mmCIF file with all atom_site columns, C-alpha atoms in Angstrom:
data_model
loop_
_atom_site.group_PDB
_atom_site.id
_atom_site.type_symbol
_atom_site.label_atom_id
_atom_site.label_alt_id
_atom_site.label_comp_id
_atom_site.label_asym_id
_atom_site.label_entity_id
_atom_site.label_seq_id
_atom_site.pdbx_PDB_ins_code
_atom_site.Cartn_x
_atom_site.Cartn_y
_atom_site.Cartn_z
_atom_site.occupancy
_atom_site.B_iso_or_equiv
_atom_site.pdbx_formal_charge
_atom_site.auth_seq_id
_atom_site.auth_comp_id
_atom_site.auth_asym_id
_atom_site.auth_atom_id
_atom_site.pdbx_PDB_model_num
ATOM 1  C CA . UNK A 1 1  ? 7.605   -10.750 7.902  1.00 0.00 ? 1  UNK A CA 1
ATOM 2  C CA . UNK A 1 2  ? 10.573  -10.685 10.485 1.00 0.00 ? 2  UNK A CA 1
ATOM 3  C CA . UNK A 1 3  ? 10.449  -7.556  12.740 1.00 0.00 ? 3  UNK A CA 1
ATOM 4  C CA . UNK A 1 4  ? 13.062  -5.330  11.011 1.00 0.00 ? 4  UNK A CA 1
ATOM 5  C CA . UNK A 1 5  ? 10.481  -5.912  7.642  1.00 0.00 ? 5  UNK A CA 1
ATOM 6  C CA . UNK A 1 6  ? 8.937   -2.370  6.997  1.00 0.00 ? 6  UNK A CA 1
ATOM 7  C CA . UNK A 1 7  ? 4.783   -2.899  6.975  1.00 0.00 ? 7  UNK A CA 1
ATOM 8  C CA . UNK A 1 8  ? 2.542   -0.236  5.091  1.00 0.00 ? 8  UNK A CA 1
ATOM 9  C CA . UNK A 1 9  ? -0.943  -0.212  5.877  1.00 0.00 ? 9  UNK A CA 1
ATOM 10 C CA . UNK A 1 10 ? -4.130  1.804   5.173  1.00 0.00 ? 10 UNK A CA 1
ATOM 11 C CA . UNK A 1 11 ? -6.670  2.104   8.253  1.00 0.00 ? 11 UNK A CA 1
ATOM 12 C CA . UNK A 1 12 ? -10.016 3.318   8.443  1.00 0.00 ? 12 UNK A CA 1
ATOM 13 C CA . UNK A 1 13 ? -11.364 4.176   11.908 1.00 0.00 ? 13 UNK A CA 1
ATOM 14 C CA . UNK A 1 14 ? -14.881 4.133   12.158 1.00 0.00 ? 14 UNK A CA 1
ATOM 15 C CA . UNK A 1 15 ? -17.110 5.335   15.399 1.00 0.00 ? 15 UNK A CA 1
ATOM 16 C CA . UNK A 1 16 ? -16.705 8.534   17.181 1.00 0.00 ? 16 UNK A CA 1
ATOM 17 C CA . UNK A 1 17 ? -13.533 9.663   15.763 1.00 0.00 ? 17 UNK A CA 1
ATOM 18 C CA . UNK A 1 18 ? -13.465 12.835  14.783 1.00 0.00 ? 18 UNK A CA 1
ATOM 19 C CA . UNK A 1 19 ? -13.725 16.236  16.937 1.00 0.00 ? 19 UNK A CA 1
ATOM 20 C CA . UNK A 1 20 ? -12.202 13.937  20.043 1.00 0.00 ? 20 UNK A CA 1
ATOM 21 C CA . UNK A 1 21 ? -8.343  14.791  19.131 1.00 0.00 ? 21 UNK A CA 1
ATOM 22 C CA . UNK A 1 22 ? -8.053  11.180  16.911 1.00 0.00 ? 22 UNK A CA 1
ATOM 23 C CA . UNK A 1 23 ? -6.132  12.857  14.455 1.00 0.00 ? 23 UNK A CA 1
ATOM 24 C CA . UNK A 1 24 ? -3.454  14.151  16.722 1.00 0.00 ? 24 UNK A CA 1
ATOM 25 C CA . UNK A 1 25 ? -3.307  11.440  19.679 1.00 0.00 ? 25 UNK A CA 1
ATOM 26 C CA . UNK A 1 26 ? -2.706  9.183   16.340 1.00 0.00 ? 26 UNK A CA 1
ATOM 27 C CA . UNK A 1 27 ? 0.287   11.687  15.431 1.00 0.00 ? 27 UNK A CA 1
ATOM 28 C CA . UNK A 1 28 ? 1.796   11.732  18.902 1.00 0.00 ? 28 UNK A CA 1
ATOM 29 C CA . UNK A 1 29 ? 1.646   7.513   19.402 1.00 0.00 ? 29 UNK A CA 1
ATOM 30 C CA . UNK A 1 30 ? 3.140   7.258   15.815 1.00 0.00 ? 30 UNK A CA 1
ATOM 31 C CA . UNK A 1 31 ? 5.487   9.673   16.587 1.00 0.00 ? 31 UNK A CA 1
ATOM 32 C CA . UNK A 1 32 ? 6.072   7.241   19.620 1.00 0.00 ? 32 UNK A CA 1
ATOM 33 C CA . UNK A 1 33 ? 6.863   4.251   17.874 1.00 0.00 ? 33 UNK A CA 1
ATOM 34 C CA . UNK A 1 34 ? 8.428   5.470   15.003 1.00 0.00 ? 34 UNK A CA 1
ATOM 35 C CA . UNK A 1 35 ? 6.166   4.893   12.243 1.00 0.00 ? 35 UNK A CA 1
ATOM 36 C CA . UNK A 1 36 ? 5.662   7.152   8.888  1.00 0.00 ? 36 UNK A CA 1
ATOM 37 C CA . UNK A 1 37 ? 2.296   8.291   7.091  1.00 0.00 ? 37 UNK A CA 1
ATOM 38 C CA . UNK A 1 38 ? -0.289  10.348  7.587  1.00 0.00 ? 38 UNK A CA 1
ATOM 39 C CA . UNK A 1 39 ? -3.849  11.080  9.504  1.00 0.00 ? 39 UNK A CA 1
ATOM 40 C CA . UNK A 1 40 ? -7.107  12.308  8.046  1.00 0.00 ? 40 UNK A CA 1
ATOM 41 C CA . UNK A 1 41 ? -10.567 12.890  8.550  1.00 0.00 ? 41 UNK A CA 1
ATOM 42 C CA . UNK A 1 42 ? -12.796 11.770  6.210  1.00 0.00 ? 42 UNK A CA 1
ATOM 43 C CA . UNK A 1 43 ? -16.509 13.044  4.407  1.00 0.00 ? 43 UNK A CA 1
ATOM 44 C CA . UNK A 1 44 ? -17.614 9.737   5.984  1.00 0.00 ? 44 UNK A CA 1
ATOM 45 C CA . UNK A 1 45 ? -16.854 11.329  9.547  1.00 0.00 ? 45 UNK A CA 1
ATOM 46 C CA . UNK A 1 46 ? -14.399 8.091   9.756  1.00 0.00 ? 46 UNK A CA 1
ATOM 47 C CA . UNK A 1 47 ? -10.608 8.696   10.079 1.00 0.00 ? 47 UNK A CA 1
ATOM 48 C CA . UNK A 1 48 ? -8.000  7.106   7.370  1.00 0.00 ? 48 UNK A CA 1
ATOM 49 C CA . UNK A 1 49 ? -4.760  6.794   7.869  1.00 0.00 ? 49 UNK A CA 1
ATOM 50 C CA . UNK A 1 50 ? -1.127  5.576   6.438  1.00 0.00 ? 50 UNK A CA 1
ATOM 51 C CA . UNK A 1 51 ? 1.175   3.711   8.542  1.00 0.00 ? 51 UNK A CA 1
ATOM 52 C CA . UNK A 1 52 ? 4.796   2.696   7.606  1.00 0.00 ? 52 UNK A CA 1
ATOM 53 C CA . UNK A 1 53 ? 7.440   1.152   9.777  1.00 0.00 ? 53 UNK A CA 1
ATOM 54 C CA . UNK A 1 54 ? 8.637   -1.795  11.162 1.00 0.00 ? 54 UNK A CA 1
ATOM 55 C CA . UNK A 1 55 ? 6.451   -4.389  11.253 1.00 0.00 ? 55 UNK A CA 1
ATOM 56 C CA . UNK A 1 56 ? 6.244   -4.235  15.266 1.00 0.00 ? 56 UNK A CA 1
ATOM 57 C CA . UNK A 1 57 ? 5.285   -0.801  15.430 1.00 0.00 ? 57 UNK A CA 1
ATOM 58 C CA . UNK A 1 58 ? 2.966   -0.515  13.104 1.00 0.00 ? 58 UNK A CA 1
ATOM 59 C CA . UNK A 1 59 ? 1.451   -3.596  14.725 1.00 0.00 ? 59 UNK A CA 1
ATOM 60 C CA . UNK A 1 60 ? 1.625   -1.895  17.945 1.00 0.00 ? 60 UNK A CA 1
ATOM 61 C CA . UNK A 1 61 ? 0.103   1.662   16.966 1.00 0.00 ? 61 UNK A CA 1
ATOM 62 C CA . UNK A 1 62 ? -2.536  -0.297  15.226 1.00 0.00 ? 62 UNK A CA 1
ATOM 63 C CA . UNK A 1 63 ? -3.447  -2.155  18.327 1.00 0.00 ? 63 UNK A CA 1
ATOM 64 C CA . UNK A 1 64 ? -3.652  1.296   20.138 1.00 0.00 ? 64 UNK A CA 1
ATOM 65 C CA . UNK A 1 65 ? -6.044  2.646   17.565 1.00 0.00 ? 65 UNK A CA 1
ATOM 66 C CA . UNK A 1 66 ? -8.972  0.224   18.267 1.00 0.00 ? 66 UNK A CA 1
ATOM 67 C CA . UNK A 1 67 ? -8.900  2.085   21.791 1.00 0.00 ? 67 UNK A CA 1
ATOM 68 C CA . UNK A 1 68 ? -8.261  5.176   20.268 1.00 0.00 ? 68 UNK A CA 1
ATOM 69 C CA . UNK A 1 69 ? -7.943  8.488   22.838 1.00 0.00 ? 69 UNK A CA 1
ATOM 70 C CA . UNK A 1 70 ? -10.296 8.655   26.233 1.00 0.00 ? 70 UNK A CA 1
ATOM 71 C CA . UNK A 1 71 ? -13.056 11.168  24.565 1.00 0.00 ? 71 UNK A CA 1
ATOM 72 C CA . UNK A 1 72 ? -13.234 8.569   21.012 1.00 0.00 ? 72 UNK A CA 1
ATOM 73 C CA . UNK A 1 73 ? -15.415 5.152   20.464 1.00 0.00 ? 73 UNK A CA 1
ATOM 74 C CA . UNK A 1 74 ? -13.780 3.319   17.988 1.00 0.00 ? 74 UNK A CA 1
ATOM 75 C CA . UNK A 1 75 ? -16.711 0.670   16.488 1.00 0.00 ? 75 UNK A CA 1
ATOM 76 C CA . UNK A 1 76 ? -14.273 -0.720  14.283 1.00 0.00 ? 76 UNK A CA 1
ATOM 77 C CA . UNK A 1 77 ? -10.984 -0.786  11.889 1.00 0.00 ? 77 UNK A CA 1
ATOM 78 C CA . UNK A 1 78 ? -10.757 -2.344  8.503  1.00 0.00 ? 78 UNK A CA 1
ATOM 79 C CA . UNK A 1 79 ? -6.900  -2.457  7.393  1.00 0.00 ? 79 UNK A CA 1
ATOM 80 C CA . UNK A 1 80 ? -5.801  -3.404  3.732  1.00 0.00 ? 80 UNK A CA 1
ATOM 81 C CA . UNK A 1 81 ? -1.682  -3.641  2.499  1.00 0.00 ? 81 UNK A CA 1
ATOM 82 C CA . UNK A 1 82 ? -0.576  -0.320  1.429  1.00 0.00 ? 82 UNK A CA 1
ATOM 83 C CA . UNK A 1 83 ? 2.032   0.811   -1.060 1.00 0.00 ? 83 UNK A CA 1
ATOM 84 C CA . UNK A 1 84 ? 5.597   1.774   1.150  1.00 0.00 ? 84 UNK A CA 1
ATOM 85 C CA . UNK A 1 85 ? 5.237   5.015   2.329  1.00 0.00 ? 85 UNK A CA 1
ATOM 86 C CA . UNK A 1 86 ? 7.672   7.515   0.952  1.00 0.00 ? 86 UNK A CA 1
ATOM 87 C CA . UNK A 1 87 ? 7.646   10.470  3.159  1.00 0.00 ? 87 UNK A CA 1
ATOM 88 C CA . UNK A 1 88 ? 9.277   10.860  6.191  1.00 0.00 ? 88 UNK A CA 1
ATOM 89 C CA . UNK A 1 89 ? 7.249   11.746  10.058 1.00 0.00 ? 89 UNK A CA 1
ATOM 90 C CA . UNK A 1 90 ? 3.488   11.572  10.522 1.00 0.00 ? 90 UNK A CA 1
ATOM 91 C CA . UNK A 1 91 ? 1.447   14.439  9.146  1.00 0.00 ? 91 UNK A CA 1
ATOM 92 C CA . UNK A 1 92 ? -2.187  15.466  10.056 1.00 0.00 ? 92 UNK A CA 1
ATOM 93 C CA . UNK A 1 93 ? -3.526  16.049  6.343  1.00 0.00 ? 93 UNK A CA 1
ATOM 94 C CA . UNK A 1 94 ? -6.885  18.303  6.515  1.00 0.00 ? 94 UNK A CA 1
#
């Protein structure tokens, strides 16, 4: 993939990620770098979300997920290819 590819993934965040903001510090950084999808917290108490963009940037948000915001642990990420996103922004689904 070149960087101007768009890249659509499916993440799910597992650790202690939900009631420490996750779902909107993921919104704002997305926001940041431009990427599509949505945020959600799962039964699981993991988070899943949707990320569409260009390649880069959904590379880069990625990346900050595994640190995830100062209050979350993040004990891992497992990413699979998504289908492209056809929304627009970065919604926090409940």
């Amino acid at each position: 993939m070149s960087s101007d590819t768009t890249k659509t993934i499916r993440a799910v965040i597992s650790g202690r990620v939900q009631g420490v903001s996750y779902r909107a510090w993921t919104r704002k950084r997305a926001l940041h770098h431009g990427v599509a999808g949505w945020v959600r917290n799962r039964p699981d108490r993991t988070v899943e979300a949707l990320f569409s963009g260009p390649e880069a940037a959904v590379d880069a948000l990625l990346a900050e997920c595994r640190r995830g915001p100062l209050m979350a642990r993040v004990d891992g990420i497992a990413v699979a290819e998504a289908e492209p996103f056809a929304g627009q922004g970065f919604e926090i689904l409940s």
